Each structure stands twice: as structure tokens, then as C-alpha cells.
Amino acid sequence: MTPPRRRSAFTDIRWFEELASTNTWLLEAAADGCPEGTVVVADRQSAGRGRLGRTWASEPGSGLLTSILFRPAVGLPELFAVAAAVSLSALDALEAVAGVRAGAKWPNDLVVDDAKLAGVLSETSGAGPGPLAVVVGLGLNVSWPMPGPDADALGATCLEGLSGRPIDRRELLEVLLDALAPRRPLLDEADGRGALVREIAGRTVTIGRAVRVELARESFTGTAVGLDDAGRLVVQGAAGERIVSAGDVIHLR
Ligand code: BTN
């Protein structure tokens, strides 16, 4: 018999058949005082949300759609480390469960050969008791249902396609949470957050690439040269170095 898991945190997993959005559900629960470490999963979302106001759509049961609640001792400028902790743990789980080594595309995607395997959306709720509530949502393409939009045409990929074997979403989640538990304490200390930012920088395939950065009111091209201490992207452009804290990045070559 498999021994019970002895994870120190992230043990309260609430799995739903359908939610509008796991992030929305958990943000509302956080405002009502839901404890740190709560994990929400949905087989399908009717109003899944992505970064920059986009939607996140996936066929029922085809993805790992989850959100995790943190109440770390951080301020808004330090939120990148929270998402990084989840991304790094997802990268570990992809390797352990599926034998797939993925990379991070700044700011919040997981990719294999530039095809998107997963996206991360972190949001905050200032309401409710205690420190800032941070909800980090992960949408990971596990299988690619047919018929449907062609993954290649969307610049996307899926885990079963990459690994060539069926993947159990629950196992993937459990392994991710096992990897997340030891990272969680790092979020409360500047040194720990710095370590997470350095670790994700080491997995960030954007660094060293020619990129186009799309901001709300302008776009520019340059070479991504690294992440700063807060996880912002440092881009060497024609007019000098620029620090990018939010926006879309396109890998040019
Ligand atoms: C992105 O790439 O734009 C981020 C996508 C994040 C999608 C996930 S799915 C689970 C969680 N709930 C949501 O509504 N969004 C996130």
C-alpha cells in the first residue's frame, strides 16, 4: 500500500466538476477568510481567465485548472516570487510525472520549444482579515481533445502529446504541491524570494533571446538579458536598458 503523503502544507484540496473560474472562486473565498494553502481545482471552467484580461478556454477534463491561496508577508512589488514558486513547482512536477523538461517564458508561461504548455495568473485580494491574499492560478494543457482548434496554430502544446503517455491530473497536482510546500517559507523573507527569482531565471528561456515587448501603449524590440531582484525582465534595446514589469513578450528568434 502507498504510504499517506506527509506534505506540510497545501493539503486542503477542493475539487469541483465546474466553476466559472478557480481564481475567481478562491479570491472570493479569500475575502471571506479562507485559510492560506487552500487549493481549488475544476474539471472545467465556464469563465476561465488569463493574463491581461484574456479568457482561458479548455475542453472539460483536458487540463489541470487549479488555483492556490497564499498569504505571504509580501507587498505588491514582490508578487513575482509567489508566481515563481508555483511555476518552479509545476516545472518539477512536469519532469517527475511526465519526463518533460519545460522552460519558463517571461513573465508567466511554461513552454516547450516555445509552444505554450501552461499559463499562470496571479491576482490579489486586499479584502478580508490578515495579510494580502495572493491567488496563483495555473492552467496546464494535459491533453488536446480532437476535434478542436489545432494546437500548433495556437502556438500551444500538451503534456500527453509531449510525453506520449496518459497523465493523471491528480498525481500531477499532488507532485506539484509536494514541490511547493518546501518553497513556501521562502516567500516570507527577502533572501528566500531572491532565491526563487534566481531559480526561475535559471529556467527562463526568454533570457538571451531577441524579443518584442508589448506594453499597453508601445512596443519595442531588444535582447532579454536577465531578471532583476524583483523578477522584472531586463531588456537591452536600441535606446539602452529597459526594465519591464508587466506586458507581453514575443520571442523573435
Ligand atoms: C495566461 O496564460 O494568460 C494565464 C492563464 C491562467 C489560467 C488559469 S486556469 C486556472 C485559473 N483560473 C482561471 O480563471 N485562470 C487560471
JSON list of N, CA, C and O and ligand atoms in Angstrom, two decimals, residues 20-24 40 42 45 47-52 54-58 64-67 108-109 116 118-123 135-140, ligand 1:
[
{"chain": "A", "resi": 20, "resn": "ALA", "atom": "N", "xyz": [-16.95, 28.78, -12.52]},
{"chain": "A", "resi": 20, "resn": "ALA", "atom": "CA", "xyz": [-16.72, 29.84, -13.52]},
{"chain": "A", "resi": 20, "resn": "ALA", "atom": "C", "xyz": [-15.22, 30.00, -13.71]},
{"chain": "A", "resi": 20, "resn": "ALA", "atom": "O", "xyz": [-14.70, 29.93, -14.81]},
{"chain": "A", "resi": 21, "resn": "SER", "atom": "N", "xyz": [-14.51, 30.18, -12.61]},
{"chain": "A", "resi": 21, "resn": "SER", "atom": "CA", "xyz": [-13.05, 30.36, -12.65]},
{"chain": "A", "resi": 21, "resn": "SER", "atom": "C", "xyz": [-12.52, 29.99, -11.26]},
{"chain": "A", "resi": 21, "resn": "SER", "atom": "O", "xyz": [-13.05, 30.49, -10.25]},
{"chain": "A", "resi": 22, "resn": "THR", "atom": "N", "xyz": [-11.53, 29.13, -11.22]},
{"chain": "A", "resi": 22, "resn": "THR", "atom": "CA", "xyz": [-10.97, 28.75, -9.91]},
{"chain": "A", "resi": 22, "resn": "THR", "atom": "C", "xyz": [-10.34, 29.98, -9.24]},
{"chain": "A", "resi": 22, "resn": "THR", "atom": "O", "xyz": [-10.39, 30.11, -8.01]},
{"chain": "A", "resi": 23, "resn": "ASN", "atom": "N", "xyz": [-9.74, 30.88, -10.03]},
{"chain": "A", "resi": 23, "resn": "ASN", "atom": "CA", "xyz": [-9.17, 32.10, -9.42]},
{"chain": "A", "resi": 23, "resn": "ASN", "atom": "C", "xyz": [-10.26, 32.96, -8.79]},
{"chain": "A", "resi": 23, "resn": "ASN", "atom": "O", "xyz": [-10.12, 33.44, -7.66]},
{"chain": "A", "resi": 24, "resn": "THR", "atom": "N", "xyz": [-11.36, 33.14, -9.53]},
{"chain": "A", "resi": 24, "resn": "THR", "atom": "CA", "xyz": [-12.45, 33.98, -9.01]},
{"chain": "A", "resi": 24, "resn": "THR", "atom": "C", "xyz": [-13.01, 33.37, -7.73]},
{"chain": "A", "resi": 24, "resn": "THR", "atom": "O", "xyz": [-13.24, 34.07, -6.73]},
{"chain": "A", "resi": 40, "resn": "VAL", "atom": "N", "xyz": [-7.82, 24.93, -5.05]},
{"chain": "A", "resi": 40, "resn": "VAL", "atom": "CA", "xyz": [-9.09, 24.70, -5.75]},
{"chain": "A", "resi": 40, "resn": "VAL", "atom": "C", "xyz": [-8.78, 24.17, -7.14]},
{"chain": "A", "resi": 40, "resn": "VAL", "atom": "O", "xyz": [-7.85, 24.66, -7.81]},
{"chain": "A", "resi": 42, "resn": "ALA", "atom": "N", "xyz": [-10.81, 22.66, -10.83]},
{"chain": "A", "resi": 42, "resn": "ALA", "atom": "CA", "xyz": [-12.06, 22.45, -11.56]},
{"chain": "A", "resi": 42, "resn": "ALA", "atom": "C", "xyz": [-11.78, 21.59, -12.79]},
{"chain": "A", "resi": 42, "resn": "ALA", "atom": "O", "xyz": [-10.76, 21.79, -13.47]},
{"chain": "A", "resi": 45, "resn": "GLN", "atom": "N", "xyz": [-14.06, 25.09, -16.58]},
{"chain": "A", "resi": 45, "resn": "GLN", "atom": "CA", "xyz": [-14.38, 26.46, -16.17]},
{"chain": "A", "resi": 45, "resn": "GLN", "atom": "C", "xyz": [-15.27, 27.08, -17.24]},
{"chain": "A", "resi": 45, "resn": "GLN", "atom": "O", "xyz": [-15.01, 26.91, -18.44]},
{"chain": "A", "resi": 47, "resn": "ALA", "atom": "N", "xyz": [-15.83, 30.39, -17.25]},
{"chain": "A", "resi": 47, "resn": "ALA", "atom": "CA", "xyz": [-15.32, 31.76, -17.48]},
{"chain": "A", "resi": 47, "resn": "ALA", "atom": "C", "xyz": [-13.88, 31.85, -16.99]},
{"chain": "A", "resi": 47, "resn": "ALA", "atom": "O", "xyz": [-13.54, 32.71, -16.17]},
{"chain": "A", "resi": 48, "resn": "GLY", "atom": "N", "xyz": [-13.05, 30.92, -17.49]},
{"chain": "A", "resi": 48, "resn": "GLY", "atom": "CA", "xyz": [-11.63, 30.92, -17.12]},
{"chain": "A", "resi": 48, "resn": "GLY", "atom": "C", "xyz": [-10.96, 32.20, -17.59]},
{"chain": "A", "resi": 48, "resn": "GLY", "atom": "O", "xyz": [-11.27, 32.71, -18.67]},
{"chain": "A", "resi": 49, "resn": "ARG", "atom": "N", "xyz": [-10.07, 32.69, -16.79]},
{"chain": "A", "resi": 49, "resn": "ARG", "atom": "CA", "xyz": [-9.44, 33.98, -17.10]},
{"chain": "A", "resi": 49, "resn": "ARG", "atom": "C", "xyz": [-7.94, 33.84, -17.27]},
{"chain": "A", "resi": 49, "resn": "ARG", "atom": "O", "xyz": [-7.29, 33.03, -16.59]},
{"chain": "A", "resi": 50, "resn": "GLY", "atom": "N", "xyz": [-7.38, 34.62, -18.20]},
{"chain": "A", "resi": 50, "resn": "GLY", "atom": "CA", "xyz": [-5.95, 34.65, -18.43]},
{"chain": "A", "resi": 50, "resn": "GLY", "atom": "C", "xyz": [-5.39, 36.02, -18.11]},
{"chain": "A", "resi": 50, "resn": "GLY", "atom": "O", "xyz": [-6.11, 36.91, -17.62]},
{"chain": "A", "resi": 51, "resn": "ARG", "atom": "N", "xyz": [-4.12, 36.20, -18.38]},
{"chain": "A", "resi": 51, "resn": "ARG", "atom": "CA", "xyz": [-3.47, 37.49, -18.13]},
{"chain": "A", "resi": 51, "resn": "ARG", "atom": "C", "xyz": [-4.04, 38.54, -19.06]},
{"chain": "A", "resi": 51, "resn": "ARG", "atom": "O", "xyz": [-4.54, 38.24, -20.14]},
{"chain": "A", "resi": 52, "resn": "LEU", "atom": "N", "xyz": [-3.89, 39.78, -18.64]},
{"chain": "A", "resi": 52, "resn": "LEU", "atom": "CA", "xyz": [-4.21, 40.95, -19.45]},
{"chain": "A", "resi": 52, "resn": "LEU", "atom": "C", "xyz": [-5.65, 40.91, -19.97]},
{"chain": "A", "resi": 52, "resn": "LEU", "atom": "O", "xyz": [-5.92, 41.27, -21.11]},
{"chain": "A", "resi": 54, "resn": "ARG", "atom": "N", "xyz": [-7.52, 38.45, -20.79]},
{"chain": "A", "resi": 54, "resn": "ARG", "atom": "CA", "xyz": [-7.88, 37.44, -21.77]},
{"chain": "A", "resi": 54, "resn": "ARG", "atom": "C", "xyz": [-8.70, 36.33, -21.12]},
{"chain": "A", "resi": 54, "resn": "ARG", "atom": "O", "xyz": [-8.75, 36.20, -19.90]},
{"chain": "A", "resi": 55, "resn": "THR", "atom": "N", "xyz": [-9.33, 35.51, -21.97]},
{"chain": "A", "resi": 55, "resn": "THR", "atom": "CA", "xyz": [-10.03, 34.33, -21.43]},
{"chain": "A", "resi": 55, "resn": "THR", "atom": "C", "xyz": [-9.09, 33.13, -21.52]},
{"chain": "A", "resi": 55, "resn": "THR", "atom": "O", "xyz": [-8.12, 33.13, -22.30]},
{"chain": "A", "resi": 56, "resn": "TRP", "atom": "N", "xyz": [-9.39, 32.11, -20.70]},
{"chain": "A", "resi": 56, "resn": "TRP", "atom": "CA", "xyz": [-8.64, 30.86, -20.74]},
{"chain": "A", "resi": 56, "resn": "TRP", "atom": "C", "xyz": [-9.67, 29.77, -20.97]},
{"chain": "A", "resi": 56, "resn": "TRP", "atom": "O", "xyz": [-10.49, 29.48, -20.10]},
{"chain": "A", "resi": 57, "resn": "ALA", "atom": "N", "xyz": [-9.64, 29.19, -22.15]},
{"chain": "A", "resi": 57, "resn": "ALA", "atom": "CA", "xyz": [-10.64, 28.18, -22.50]},
{"chain": "A", "resi": 57, "resn": "ALA", "atom": "C", "xyz": [-9.96, 26.83, -22.65]},
{"chain": "A", "resi": 57, "resn": "ALA", "atom": "O", "xyz": [-8.86, 26.74, -23.20]},
{"chain": "A", "resi": 58, "resn": "SER", "atom": "N", "xyz": [-10.60, 25.78, -22.13]},
{"chain": "A", "resi": 58, "resn": "SER", "atom": "CA", "xyz": [-10.07, 24.44, -22.37]},
{"chain": "A", "resi": 58, "resn": "SER", "atom": "C", "xyz": [-11.23, 23.46, -22.31]},
{"chain": "A", "resi": 58, "resn": "SER", "atom": "O", "xyz": [-12.23, 23.69, -21.62]},
{"chain": "A", "resi": 64, "resn": "LEU", "atom": "N", "xyz": [-5.21, 20.72, -16.32]},
{"chain": "A", "resi": 64, "resn": "LEU", "atom": "CA", "xyz": [-5.15, 20.90, -14.87]},
{"chain": "A", "resi": 64, "resn": "LEU", "atom": "C", "xyz": [-5.43, 22.38, -14.62]},
{"chain": "A", "resi": 64, "resn": "LEU", "atom": "O", "xyz": [-4.62, 23.24, -14.99]},
{"chain": "A", "resi": 65, "resn": "LEU", "atom": "N", "xyz": [-6.60, 22.66, -14.06]},
{"chain": "A", "resi": 65, "resn": "LEU", "atom": "CA", "xyz": [-7.05, 24.05, -13.82]},
{"chain": "A", "resi": 65, "resn": "LEU", "atom": "C", "xyz": [-7.11, 24.23, -12.32]},
{"chain": "A", "resi": 65, "resn": "LEU", "atom": "O", "xyz": [-8.02, 23.71, -11.66]},
{"chain": "A", "resi": 66, "resn": "THR", "atom": "N", "xyz": [-6.16, 24.93, -11.77]},
{"chain": "A", "resi": 66, "resn": "THR", "atom": "CA", "xyz": [-6.08, 25.00, -10.32]},
{"chain": "A", "resi": 66, "resn": "THR", "atom": "C", "xyz": [-5.67, 26.38, -9.85]},
{"chain": "A", "resi": 66, "resn": "THR", "atom": "O", "xyz": [-5.02, 27.13, -10.59]},
{"chain": "A", "resi": 67, "resn": "SER", "atom": "N", "xyz": [-6.05, 26.70, -8.63]},
{"chain": "A", "resi": 67, "resn": "SER", "atom": "CA", "xyz": [-5.66, 27.96, -8.00]},
{"chain": "A", "resi": 67, "resn": "SER", "atom": "C", "xyz": [-5.25, 27.68, -6.56]},
{"chain": "A", "resi": 67, "resn": "SER", "atom": "O", "xyz": [-5.86, 26.83, -5.90]},
{"chain": "A", "resi": 108, "resn": "ASN", "atom": "N", "xyz": [5.03, 34.60, -17.27]},
{"chain": "A", "resi": 108, "resn": "ASN", "atom": "CA", "xyz": [4.27, 33.59, -16.53]},
{"chain": "A", "resi": 108, "resn": "ASN", "atom": "C", "xyz": [3.82, 32.39, -17.33]},
{"chain": "A", "resi": 108, "resn": "ASN", "atom": "O", "xyz": [2.81, 31.79, -17.00]},
{"chain": "A", "resi": 109, "resn": "ASP", "atom": "N", "xyz": [4.54, 32.04, -18.39]},
{"chain": "A", "resi": 109, "resn": "ASP", "atom": "CA", "xyz": [4.16, 30.86, -19.17]},
{"chain": "A", "resi": 109, "resn": "ASP", "atom": "C", "xyz": [5.17, 29.75, -18.95]},
{"chain": "A", "resi": 109, "resn": "ASP", "atom": "O", "xyz": [6.35, 30.01, -18.68]},
{"chain": "A", "resi": 116, "resn": "LYS", "atom": "N", "xyz": [3.29, 26.89, -25.93]},
{"chain": "A", "resi": 116, "resn": "LYS", "atom": "CA", "xyz": [2.78, 27.10, -24.57]},
{"chain": "A", "resi": 116, "resn": "LYS", "atom": "C", "xyz": [2.14, 25.83, -24.01]},
{"chain": "A", "resi": 116, "resn": "LYS", "atom": "O", "xyz": [1.21, 25.28, -24.59]},
{"chain": "A", "resi": 118, "resn": "ALA", "atom": "N", "xyz": [1.54, 25.81, -20.41]},
{"chain": "A", "resi": 118, "resn": "ALA", "atom": "CA", "xyz": [0.77, 26.27, -19.26]},
{"chain": "A", "resi": 118, "resn": "ALA", "atom": "C", "xyz": [0.88, 27.78, -19.11]},
{"chain": "A", "resi": 118, "resn": "ALA", "atom": "O", "xyz": [1.85, 28.39, -19.59]},
{"chain": "A", "resi": 119, "resn": "GLY", "atom": "N", "xyz": [-0.12, 28.36, -18.45]},
{"chain": "A", "resi": 119, "resn": "GLY", "atom": "CA", "xyz": [-0.09, 29.78, -18.13]},
{"chain": "A", "resi": 119, "resn": "GLY", "atom": "C", "xyz": [-0.41, 29.96, -16.65]},
{"chain": "A", "resi": 119, "resn": "GLY", "atom": "O", "xyz": [-1.13, 29.17, -16.06]},
{"chain": "A", "resi": 120, "resn": "VAL", "atom": "N", "xyz": [0.16, 31.00, -16.09]},
{"chain": "A", "resi": 120, "resn": "VAL", "atom": "CA", "xyz": [-0.02, 31.29, -14.66]},
{"chain": "A", "resi": 120, "resn": "VAL", "atom": "C", "xyz": [-0.61, 32.69, -14.53]},
{"chain": "A", "resi": 120, "resn": "VAL", "atom": "O", "xyz": [-0.17, 33.63, -15.21]},
{"chain": "A", "resi": 121, "resn": "LEU", "atom": "N", "xyz": [-1.61, 32.81, -13.68]},
{"chain": "A", "resi": 121, "resn": "LEU", "atom": "CA", "xyz": [-2.25, 34.11, -13.44]},
{"chain": "A", "resi": 121, "resn": "LEU", "atom": "C", "xyz": [-2.28, 34.35, -11.95]},
{"chain": "A", "resi": 121, "resn": "LEU", "atom": "O", "xyz": [-2.94, 33.63, -11.21]},
{"chain": "A", "resi": 122, "resn": "SER", "atom": "N", "xyz": [-1.55, 35.38, -11.48]},
{"chain": "A", "resi": 122, "resn": "SER", "atom": "CA", "xyz": [-1.61, 35.68, -10.05]},
{"chain": "A", "resi": 122, "resn": "SER", "atom": "C", "xyz": [-2.40, 36.96, -9.82]},
{"chain": "A", "resi": 122, "resn": "SER", "atom": "O", "xyz": [-2.26, 37.94, -10.56]},
{"chain": "A", "resi": 123, "resn": "GLU", "atom": "N", "xyz": [-3.24, 36.91, -8.82]},
{"chain": "A", "resi": 123, "resn": "GLU", "atom": "CA", "xyz": [-4.13, 38.03, -8.51]},
{"chain": "A", "resi": 123, "resn": "GLU", "atom": "C", "xyz": [-4.18, 38.20, -7.00]},
{"chain": "A", "resi": 123, "resn": "GLU", "atom": "O", "xyz": [-3.91, 37.25, -6.25]},
{"chain": "A", "resi": 135, "resn": "VAL", "atom": "N", "xyz": [-3.70, 34.85, -4.94]},
{"chain": "A", "resi": 135, "resn": "VAL", "atom": "CA", "xyz": [-4.21, 33.63, -5.58]},
{"chain": "A", "resi": 135, "resn": "VAL", "atom": "C", "xyz": [-3.40, 33.42, -6.85]},
{"chain": "A", "resi": 135, "resn": "VAL", "atom": "O", "xyz": [-3.34, 34.29, -7.72]},
{"chain": "A", "resi": 136, "resn": "VAL", "atom": "N", "xyz": [-2.76, 32.26, -6.92]},
{"chain": "A", "resi": 136, "resn": "VAL", "atom": "CA", "xyz": [-1.99, 31.94, -8.13]},
{"chain": "A", "resi": 136, "resn": "VAL", "atom": "C", "xyz": [-2.73, 30.81, -8.85]},
{"chain": "A", "resi": 136, "resn": "VAL", "atom": "O", "xyz": [-2.92, 29.73, -8.30]},
{"chain": "A", "resi": 137, "resn": "GLY", "atom": "N", "xyz": [-3.16, 31.10, -10.06]},
{"chain": "A", "resi": 137, "resn": "GLY", "atom": "CA", "xyz": [-3.88, 30.12, -10.87]},
{"chain": "A", "resi": 137, "resn": "GLY", "atom": "C", "xyz": [-2.97, 29.55, -11.94]},
{"chain": "A", "resi": 137, "resn": "GLY", "atom": "O", "xyz": [-2.15, 30.26, -12.52]},
{"chain": "A", "resi": 138, "resn": "LEU", "atom": "N", "xyz": [-3.15, 28.26, -12.17]},
{"chain": "A", "resi": 138, "resn": "LEU", "atom": "CA", "xyz": [-2.35, 27.57, -13.20]},
{"chain": "A", "resi": 138, "resn": "LEU", "atom": "C", "xyz": [-3.31, 26.83, -14.14]},
{"chain": "A", "resi": 138, "resn": "LEU", "atom": "O", "xyz": [-4.17, 26.08, -13.68]},
{"chain": "A", "resi": 139, "resn": "GLY", "atom": "N", "xyz": [-3.15, 27.07, -15.42]},
{"chain": "A", "resi": 139, "resn": "GLY", "atom": "CA", "xyz": [-3.88, 26.31, -16.43]},
{"chain": "A", "resi": 139, "resn": "GLY", "atom": "C", "xyz": [-2.86, 25.56, -17.26]},
{"chain": "A", "resi": 139, "resn": "GLY", "atom": "O", "xyz": [-2.02, 26.16, -17.91]},
{"chain": "A", "resi": 140, "resn": "LEU", "atom": "N", "xyz": [-2.92, 24.22, -17.18]},
{"chain": "A", "resi": 140, "resn": "LEU", "atom": "CA", "xyz": [-1.89, 23.41, -17.84]},
{"chain": "A", "resi": 140, "resn": "LEU", "atom": "C", "xyz": [-2.58, 22.46, -18.81]},
{"chain": "A", "resi": 140, "resn": "LEU", "atom": "O", "xyz": [-3.48, 21.72, -18.43]},
{"chain": "B", "resi": 1, "resn": "BTN", "atom": "C1", "xyz": [-2.40, 33.07, -19.06]},
{"chain": "B", "resi": 1, "resn": "BTN", "atom": "O1", "xyz": [-1.62, 32.39, -19.71]},
{"chain": "B", "resi": 1, "resn": "BTN", "atom": "O2", "xyz": [-2.91, 34.10, -19.52]},
{"chain": "B", "resi": 1, "resn": "BTN", "atom": "C2", "xyz": [-2.75, 32.62, -17.67]},
{"chain": "B", "resi": 1, "resn": "BTN", "atom": "C3", "xyz": [-3.81, 31.58, -17.72]},
{"chain": "B", "resi": 1, "resn": "BTN", "atom": "C4", "xyz": [-4.23, 31.10, -16.35]},
{"chain": "B", "resi": 1, "resn": "BTN", "atom": "C5", "xyz": [-5.40, 30.14, -16.44]},
{"chain": "B", "resi": 1, "resn": "BTN", "atom": "C6", "xyz": [-5.71, 29.51, -15.12]},
{"chain": "B", "resi": 1, "resn": "BTN", "atom": "S1", "xyz": [-6.83, 28.16, -15.26]},
{"chain": "B", "resi": 1, "resn": "BTN", "atom": "C7", "xyz": [-7.00, 28.10, -13.53]},
{"chain": "B", "resi": 1, "resn": "BTN", "atom": "C8", "xyz": [-7.06, 29.54, -13.05]},
{"chain": "B", "resi": 1, "resn": "BTN", "atom": "N1", "xyz": [-8.41, 30.04, -13.12]},
{"chain": "B", "resi": 1, "resn": "BTN", "atom": "C9", "xyz": [-8.57, 30.99, -14.02]},
{"chain": "B", "resi": 1, "resn": "BTN", "atom": "O3", "xyz": [-9.63, 31.57, -14.30]},
{"chain": "B", "resi": 1, "resn": "BTN", "atom": "N2", "xyz": [-7.39, 31.25, -14.61]},
{"chain": "B", "resi": 1, "resn": "BTN", "atom": "C10", "xyz": [-6.34, 30.43, -14.06]}
]
